[in-house]
Coordinates of C-alpha atoms in Angstrom, one line a residue:
G5 CA -20.5 8.2 8.2
P6 CA -16.8 9.1 8.9
R7 CA -15.2 12.4 8.2
F8 CA -13.2 12.1 5.0
Y9 CA -10.1 14.2 4.4
F10 CA -8.3 13.9 1.1
C11 CA -4.7 14.3 -0.1
G12 CA -4.4 15.4 -3.7
G13 CA -1.6 14.1 -5.9
I14 CA 0.5 16.1 -8.3
T15 CA 1.5 14.4 -11.6
I16 CA 4.8 15.8 -12.7
L17 CA 4.9 16.0 -16.5
R18 CA 8.4 15.5 -17.9
A19 CA 8.8 14.9 -21.6
G20 CA 5.2 14.1 -22.2
G21 CA 4.5 12.0 -19.1
D22 CA 4.9 11.8 -15.4
A23 CA 8.2 11.0 -13.6
S24 CA 8.0 7.4 -14.6
G25 CA 7.4 8.2 -18.2
R26 CA 3.9 6.8 -18.1
E27 CA 0.5 8.4 -17.8
P28 CA -1.2 7.4 -14.6
A29 CA -3.6 4.4 -14.9
V30 CA -6.3 6.3 -13.0
R31 CA -6.8 10.0 -13.1
A32 CA -8.7 10.9 -9.9
R33 CA -10.5 14.1 -9.3
D34 CA -7.8 15.1 -6.9
V35 CA -4.8 14.7 -9.2
V36 CA -3.4 17.7 -11.1
A37 CA -0.6 18.1 -13.6
L38 CA 2.5 20.3 -13.1
K39 CA 5.1 21.0 -15.8
G40 CA 7.6 23.0 -13.8
P41 CA 8.3 25.0 -10.6
E42 CA 6.8 28.1 -12.1
E43 CA 3.3 26.4 -12.0
A44 CA 3.5 25.5 -8.3
Q45 CA 1.2 28.3 -7.1
R46 CA -1.5 27.5 -9.7
T47 CA -1.2 23.8 -9.0
V48 CA -1.6 24.1 -5.3
A49 CA -4.5 26.6 -5.7
T50 CA -6.3 24.0 -7.8
L51 CA -5.8 21.2 -5.3
K52 CA -6.9 23.4 -2.4
E53 CA -10.3 23.7 -4.0
K54 CA -10.8 19.9 -3.7
T55 CA -8.4 18.4 -1.1
D56 CA -6.9 18.9 2.3
C57 CA -3.2 18.2 1.7
V58 CA -0.7 17.6 -1.1
K59 CA 1.0 14.2 -1.8
L60 CA 4.1 13.9 -3.9
T61 CA 6.1 10.8 -5.0
E62 CA 9.7 10.0 -4.1
N63 CA 10.9 10.4 -7.7
E64 CA 10.9 14.2 -7.6
K65 CA 13.8 16.4 -6.5
G66 CA 14.1 19.7 -4.6
D67 CA 13.6 21.9 -7.7
L68 CA 9.9 20.9 -7.6
F69 CA 9.4 19.8 -4.0
T70 CA 10.5 23.1 -2.5
P71 CA 8.2 25.5 -4.5
I72 CA 5.3 23.1 -4.0
A73 CA 5.9 22.8 -0.3
R74 CA 6.3 26.6 0.0
E75 CA 3.0 27.3 -1.8
A76 CA 1.2 24.5 0.1
R77 CA 2.3 25.9 3.5
A78 CA 1.2 29.4 2.4
A79 CA -2.2 27.9 1.6
G80 CA -2.4 26.1 4.9
M81 CA -1.9 22.7 3.4
A82 CA 0.5 19.9 4.5
V83 CA 2.7 18.2 2.0
I84 CA 3.3 14.4 2.5
A85 CA 5.4 12.2 0.3
H86 CA 7.2 8.9 -0.2
S87 CA 10.9 9.5 0.2
F88 CA 14.3 8.1 -1.0
N89 CA 16.1 10.2 1.6
A90 CA 14.3 11.6 4.6
V91 CA 17.0 14.3 5.3
D92 CA 16.6 15.7 1.8
S93 CA 12.8 15.5 1.9
A94 CA 12.9 17.4 5.2
A95 CA 15.1 20.1 3.8
W96 CA 12.8 20.5 0.9
G97 CA 9.9 21.5 3.2
I98 CA 7.9 18.3 3.5
S99 CA 5.4 17.9 6.4
G100 CA 5.1 14.1 6.6
I101 CA 7.0 11.1 5.3
E102 CA 5.1 8.0 4.1
H103 CA 6.7 4.6 5.0
M104 CA 10.2 4.1 6.4
V105 CA 12.1 3.7 3.1
G106 CA 13.5 7.3 3.0
V107 CA 14.3 7.2 6.7
A108 CA 16.2 3.9 6.3
I109 CA 18.2 5.1 3.3
S110 CA 19.2 8.3 5.1
T111 CA 20.9 6.3 7.9
I112 CA 22.9 4.0 5.6
R113 CA 26.4 5.4 5.2
S114 CA 28.7 2.4 4.9
T115 CA 30.2 1.5 1.5
E116 CA 28.7 -2.0 1.9
G117 CA 25.3 -0.7 2.8
R118 CA 25.2 1.8 0.0
K119 CA 26.3 -0.8 -2.5
A120 CA 23.5 -3.1 -1.3
V121 CA 20.9 -0.4 -1.6
E122 CA 22.0 0.5 -5.1
G123 CA 21.4 -3.1 -6.2
M124 CA 17.9 -3.1 -4.9
T125 CA 14.6 -2.3 -6.7
I126 CA 12.7 -0.1 -4.2
P127 CA 9.2 0.5 -5.5
A128 CA 6.8 2.8 -3.7
G129 CA 4.1 1.2 -1.7
H130 CA 5.7 -2.3 -1.8
K131 CA 7.4 -4.2 0.9
N132 CA 11.1 -3.4 1.0
S133 CA 12.0 -5.5 4.0
L134 CA 15.6 -6.4 2.9
L135 CA 16.5 -2.7 3.0
Y136 CA 16.2 -2.1 6.7
Q137 CA 18.9 -4.6 7.8
W138 CA 21.4 -1.9 6.6
M139 CA 20.2 0.9 8.8
E140 CA 23.0 2.2 10.9
P141 CA 22.0 3.2 14.5
A142 CA 25.1 5.4 14.8
Y143 CA 23.4 7.9 12.5
F144 CA 19.9 7.7 13.9
N145 CA 20.4 10.8 16.1
E146 CA 21.6 12.9 13.2
V147 CA 18.6 12.0 11.0
I148 CA 16.2 12.4 14.0
D149 CA 17.6 15.8 14.7
S150 CA 17.0 16.8 11.1
L151 CA 13.4 15.7 11.1
V152 CA 12.5 17.0 14.6
S153 CA 14.1 20.4 14.1
R154 CA 11.9 20.8 10.9
K155 CA 8.8 19.4 12.6
V156 CA 8.6 16.6 10.0
M157 CA 6.3 13.7 11.0
I158 CA 6.5 10.0 10.0
N159 CA 3.9 7.5 9.0
P160 CA 5.8 4.2 9.4
T161 CA 3.0 1.8 8.2
L162 CA 4.4 -1.0 10.3
D163 CA 1.3 -3.2 9.9
F164 CA 1.5 -3.0 6.1
E165 CA 5.3 -3.7 5.9
W166 CA 5.8 -6.3 8.6
K167 CA 2.4 -8.1 9.1
G168 CA 3.8 -11.4 7.7
L169 CA 6.7 -11.5 10.1
M170 CA 6.0 -9.8 13.4
E171 CA 5.2 -11.9 16.5
H172 CA 1.5 -10.8 16.4
A173 CA 1.0 -12.1 12.8
R174 CA -1.3 -15.1 13.6
E175 CA -3.2 -13.2 16.2
F176 CA -3.8 -10.3 13.9
E177 CA -4.7 -12.6 11.0
L178 CA -7.4 -14.3 13.1
E179 CA -8.9 -11.0 14.1
D180 CA -9.0 -9.9 10.5
A181 CA -10.6 -13.1 9.3
R182 CA -13.3 -12.9 12.0
L183 CA -14.1 -9.4 10.8
L184 CA -13.9 -10.0 7.1
Y185 CA -16.1 -13.1 7.1
N186 CA -18.8 -11.5 9.3
P187 CA -22.0 -12.5 7.5
N188 CA -23.2 -8.9 7.6
L189 CA -20.0 -7.7 5.9
Q190 CA -20.2 -9.8 2.7
Y191 CA -20.8 -6.7 0.5
M192 CA -17.0 -6.3 0.8
P193 CA -15.6 -7.7 -2.5
L194 CA -13.9 -11.1 -2.1
S195 CA -10.8 -9.8 -3.8
E196 CA -10.5 -7.1 -1.1
R197 CA -10.7 -9.7 1.6
L198 CA -8.1 -12.0 -0.1
V199 CA -5.7 -9.1 -0.5
S200 CA -5.8 -8.2 3.1
L201 CA -5.5 -11.8 4.4
G202 CA -2.9 -12.7 1.8
Q203 CA -0.5 -10.1 3.2
Y204 CA 0.0 -12.3 6.2
H205 CA 1.7 -14.9 4.0
W206 CA 4.0 -12.8 1.8
A207 CA 7.1 -14.2 3.5
D208 CA 5.9 -17.8 3.8
K209 CA 8.2 -19.1 1.0
R210 CA 11.2 -17.0 2.1
S211 CA 14.2 -18.8 3.5
A212 CA 14.9 -18.8 7.2
A213 CA 18.1 -16.8 6.5
E214 CA 16.0 -14.1 4.7
K215 CA 13.5 -14.0 7.5
E216 CA 16.3 -13.4 10.0
L217 CA 17.5 -10.4 7.9
F218 CA 13.9 -9.1 7.7
L219 CA 13.6 -9.3 11.5
K220 CA 17.0 -7.6 12.0
G221 CA 15.7 -4.7 9.9
Y222 CA 12.4 -4.6 11.8
K223 CA 14.2 -4.3 15.1
R224 CA 16.2 -1.4 13.7
V225 CA 13.0 0.3 12.5
Q226 CA 11.5 -0.1 16.0
E227 CA 14.7 1.3 17.6
F228 CA 14.6 4.4 15.3
L229 CA 10.9 5.1 16.0
G230 CA 11.3 4.8 19.7
R231 CA 14.2 7.2 19.7
F232 CA 12.5 9.5 17.3
V233 CA 9.4 10.0 19.5
K234 CA 11.6 10.3 22.7
A235 CA 13.4 13.1 21.0
G236 CA 10.2 15.0 20.3
G237 CA 9.3 13.5 16.9
K238 CA 5.6 12.9 16.1
I239 CA 4.0 10.0 14.2
Y240 CA 0.8 10.0 12.3
A241 CA -0.5 6.5 12.2
G242 CA -1.7 5.1 8.8
T243 CA -1.9 1.6 7.4
D244 CA -2.3 1.7 3.6
S245 CA -5.7 0.1 4.1
A246 CA -6.7 1.1 0.6
A247 CA -3.9 -1.2 -0.7
A248 CA -3.4 -4.1 1.6
T249 CA -4.7 -4.0 5.2
T250 CA -8.1 -4.3 6.8
P251 CA -9.7 -0.9 7.2
G252 CA -10.2 0.2 10.8
L253 CA -8.9 -2.9 12.5
S254 CA -5.4 -2.4 11.0
L255 CA -5.2 1.0 12.8
H256 CA -5.7 -0.8 16.1
H257 CA -2.9 -3.2 15.1
E258 CA -0.7 -0.3 14.1
M259 CA -1.1 1.3 17.5
E260 CA -0.1 -1.9 19.2
L261 CA 3.0 -2.2 17.0
L262 CA 4.0 1.4 17.8
V263 CA 3.9 0.5 21.5
D264 CA 6.1 -2.5 20.7
A265 CA 8.5 -0.1 19.1
G266 CA 8.9 1.9 22.3
L267 CA 6.2 4.5 22.2
S268 CA 4.1 5.0 25.3
P269 CA 0.4 4.0 25.0
M270 CA -0.4 7.7 25.2
D271 CA 1.9 8.6 22.3
S272 CA 0.5 5.7 20.3
L273 CA -3.0 7.1 20.9
R274 CA -1.8 10.6 19.9
S275 CA -0.5 9.1 16.6
S276 CA -4.1 8.3 15.7
T277 CA -5.7 11.4 17.0
Q278 CA -3.9 14.6 18.0
W279 CA -0.8 14.3 15.8
G280 CA -2.7 13.3 12.7
A281 CA -5.0 16.4 13.2
E282 CA -1.9 18.6 13.7
L283 CA -0.4 17.3 10.4
L284 CA -3.5 18.3 8.5
G285 CA -4.0 21.6 10.3
L286 CA -7.2 20.4 11.8
D287 CA -6.1 20.5 15.5
N288 CA -8.3 23.5 16.1
K289 CA -11.4 21.3 15.8
L290 CA -10.2 17.6 16.0
G291 CA -7.6 15.4 17.7
T292 CA -8.3 16.2 21.4
V293 CA -11.3 16.5 23.7
E294 CA -11.6 20.3 24.4
V295 CA -14.1 23.0 24.6
N296 CA -15.1 24.5 21.2
K297 CA -13.9 21.4 19.3
L298 CA -16.1 19.0 17.4
A299 CA -17.9 16.4 19.6
D300 CA -16.3 13.4 18.0
L301 CA -15.6 10.7 20.7
V302 CA -14.8 7.0 20.9
I303 CA -15.8 5.6 24.2
L304 CA -14.0 2.4 25.3
R305 CA -14.8 -0.2 27.9
G306 CA -11.3 -0.2 29.3
S307 CA -8.2 2.0 29.5
P308 CA -5.7 1.7 26.6
L309 CA -3.2 3.4 28.8
E310 CA -3.0 0.1 30.7
D311 CA -3.2 -2.1 27.6
I312 CA -3.2 -0.5 24.1
R313 CA -5.1 -3.5 22.8
R314 CA -8.2 -2.2 24.6
T315 CA -8.7 0.4 21.9
K316 CA -10.7 -2.4 20.2
E317 CA -13.1 -2.6 23.1
I318 CA -15.4 0.1 21.7
D319 CA -18.6 0.8 23.6
Q320 CA -19.8 3.9 21.6
V321 CA -18.8 6.2 18.8
I322 CA -20.1 9.7 18.9
R323 CA -19.9 12.1 15.9
D324 CA -21.0 15.7 16.2
G325 CA -22.6 14.8 19.5
E326 CA -24.7 12.0 18.0
I327 CA -24.3 8.3 18.8
V328 CA -23.3 6.4 15.6
D329 CA -24.5 3.0 14.5
T330 CA -21.3 1.0 14.3
G331 CA -22.9 -2.3 13.3
F332 CA -22.6 -3.9 9.8
H333 CA -25.6 -4.3 7.6
S334 CA -25.9 -7.0 4.9
D335 CA -28.0 -4.7 2.7
Y336 CA -25.4 -1.9 2.7
S337 CA -24.5 -0.6 -0.8
F338 CA -21.0 0.8 -1.2
P339 CA -21.4 4.4 -2.4
F340 CA -18.0 4.8 -4.2
R341 CA -16.6 3.5 -7.4
L342 CA -14.3 0.5 -6.9
L343 CA -11.2 0.8 -9.1
G344 CA -9.9 -2.7 -8.3
P345 CA -7.0 -4.0 -10.3
V346 CA -6.7 -0.8 -12.3
S347 CA -5.3 1.0 -9.2
K348 CA -4.1 -1.7 -6.8
H349 CA -0.7 -3.2 -7.3
L350 CA -1.6 -6.2 -5.0
Y351 CA -4.4 -7.3 -7.3
N352 CA -3.5 -9.7 -10.1
P353 CA -3.8 -7.7 -13.4
I354 CA -6.5 -8.6 -15.9
P355 CA -4.8 -10.9 -18.4
V356 CA -5.0 -10.4 -22.1
L357 CA -4.3 -13.2 -24.7
S358 CA -2.8 -12.1 -28.0
D359 CA -1.6 -15.3 -29.8
V360 CA -0.8 -19.0 -29.4
N361 CA 2.1 -20.7 -31.3
P362 CA 1.8 -23.1 -33.0
P363 CA -1.8 -22.4 -33.9
M364 CA -2.6 -26.1 -34.6
T365 CA -1.4 -29.6 -34.1
A366 CA -2.2 -33.0 -35.5
Q367 CA -4.7 -35.4 -33.9
G368 CA -3.2 -37.6 -31.2
T369 CA 0.0 -35.6 -30.8
E370 CA 1.4 -33.7 -27.9
A371 CA 2.3 -30.0 -28.4
K372 CA 4.2 -27.4 -26.5
L373 CA 2.4 -24.1 -26.8
R374 CA 3.9 -20.6 -26.6
V375 CA 1.2 -18.4 -25.3
R376 CA 1.7 -14.6 -25.5
G377 CA -0.2 -11.6 -24.2
R378 CA 0.2 -9.4 -21.1
G379 CA -0.7 -9.3 -17.4
F380 CA 0.4 -12.9 -16.7
V381 CA 1.4 -13.8 -13.1
P382 CA 3.0 -17.0 -11.8
S383 CA -0.4 -18.4 -10.9
T384 CA -1.9 -17.8 -14.4
V385 CA -3.0 -21.0 -16.2
V386 CA -3.9 -21.8 -19.8
Q387 CA -7.2 -23.5 -20.4
I388 CA -8.4 -25.8 -23.2
D389 CA -12.2 -25.6 -23.6
G390 CA -12.5 -24.4 -20.0
S391 CA -10.1 -27.0 -18.4
A392 CA -6.7 -26.0 -17.1
I393 CA -3.6 -27.6 -18.7
Q394 CA 0.0 -27.8 -17.5
T395 CA 1.3 -24.2 -17.5
T396 CA 4.7 -22.7 -16.8
W397 CA 5.0 -18.9 -16.2
V398 CA 7.8 -17.5 -18.3
S399 CA 7.2 -13.7 -18.0
P400 CA 4.4 -11.2 -17.6
T401 CA 3.9 -11.5 -21.4
E402 CA 4.5 -15.2 -22.0
L403 CA 3.4 -18.6 -20.8
S404 CA 4.4 -22.1 -21.8
A405 CA 1.8 -24.8 -21.8
V406 CA 1.5 -28.5 -22.7
L407 CA -1.3 -29.8 -24.8
T408 CA -1.4 -33.6 -24.3
R409 CA -2.5 -36.4 -26.6
A410 CA -5.8 -36.6 -24.7
H411 CA -6.5 -33.0 -25.5
S412 CA -5.9 -33.6 -29.2
S413 CA -7.7 -36.9 -29.5
R414 CA -10.5 -35.4 -31.6
V415 CA -10.3 -33.4 -34.8
G416 CA -11.8 -30.0 -34.7
T417 CA -11.6 -26.6 -33.1
V418 CA -10.9 -26.0 -29.4
L419 CA -10.9 -22.7 -27.5
I420 CA -7.8 -21.6 -25.6
Q421 CA -8.1 -19.0 -22.8
V422 CA -5.9 -17.8 -20.0
E423 CA -7.1 -17.3 -16.4
S424 CA -5.5 -15.5 -13.5
P425 CA -7.0 -16.1 -10.0
L426 CA -8.4 -13.7 -7.5
P427 CA -7.6 -11.1 -6.1
G428 CA -8.3 -9.3 -9.3
G429 CA -7.3 -11.4 -12.3
G430 CA -10.0 -12.8 -14.7
V431 CA -10.4 -14.9 -17.9
T432 CA -9.3 -13.7 -21.4
E433 CA -11.3 -13.8 -24.5
P434 CA -10.8 -17.2 -26.3
L435 CA -8.6 -17.9 -29.3
E436 CA -9.3 -20.8 -31.6
F437 CA -6.8 -23.7 -31.8
Y438 CA -7.1 -26.4 -34.5
I439 CA -6.7 -30.2 -34.2
T440 CA -6.1 -31.4 -37.7
Y441 CA -6.2 -34.8 -39.4
P442 CA -2.9 -36.7 -38.9

């Protein structure tokens, strides 16, 4: 199989919880807790036993970033993070920046732009495509100089952020669909396939005016990245495939998008090989083909220096000098635990039904039901004895539904449930509802 390298997270405990005030939904083996800067050395030492780099969130400030980064570098570990300001993150000692949010914000200096950003909700790992229209090219060089002088790399995740808008969207979607519905790949959960393909349509219902603003921002992101690499900056290509893109294939798409942004095909290849190895401190054994390095090779049928899309024309994969079987096998059993909706923000949550009001209605009458619980999404529906009824989403904790005269035509007990569709989702336990005599 592939070589796995892990980044370990640090949960910052403030007033009994992490930076968000909530305990994490999933406590992985590579997440450790930190109460203050004085614990940085112990925390990094704990992570080093299990992981290859440290990952932080954008919510923490320099008082914690700096000592963690210092201890990590002393231990030979890189520190990567989401960022709300790339210049600040660079000054705090970060090695790599995830996504373009912090880069964009650091270039926005106008009063109008700053006011617009202050009015936005900018969650980590989500698409923030309205942000980038406010990037100011006049400040690109200043930000680039700050990052390059401190040897800070960027993982722009272009495929994740822009796959529903860029010119290759339909081409990439078709390639994904061909792969994901390969008969020998059907051990991949349906929800995973739906998440990946669904991301091509996140902007379908946006107005033409909004899409123009998205594309304006995309062009500014492309301009920044092209200038960044020309100035000596380095990119490590990643795609957030654990969240929303097709593993493997999305990296080929990312390399194509980097070339669109102005990188040479060689620099795009470096983003997935040499520069990624350098970030993790693995360039003494991986990243380039050299004497005394590991014999890991991908042999192509054509030159990607002529056309970066030829990285998909794979003839052989060699690991440790051995030819690897790259086919898919229908009897394959996935060896790792799948966390699904517990950890993936693009899955629909598992709905929970708590009560229905009113709890009864008279035979032959129509009733408007207030259905309460949690984990409701706009596509959640209320069911009567397994059949969907007219439902209106009110909030994540409330639905409004209409029980018609046909549903109340017979006296007795009916069962009310709530269902959210794939990906994720599910059906709640039922609650009894009573049809009484008139």
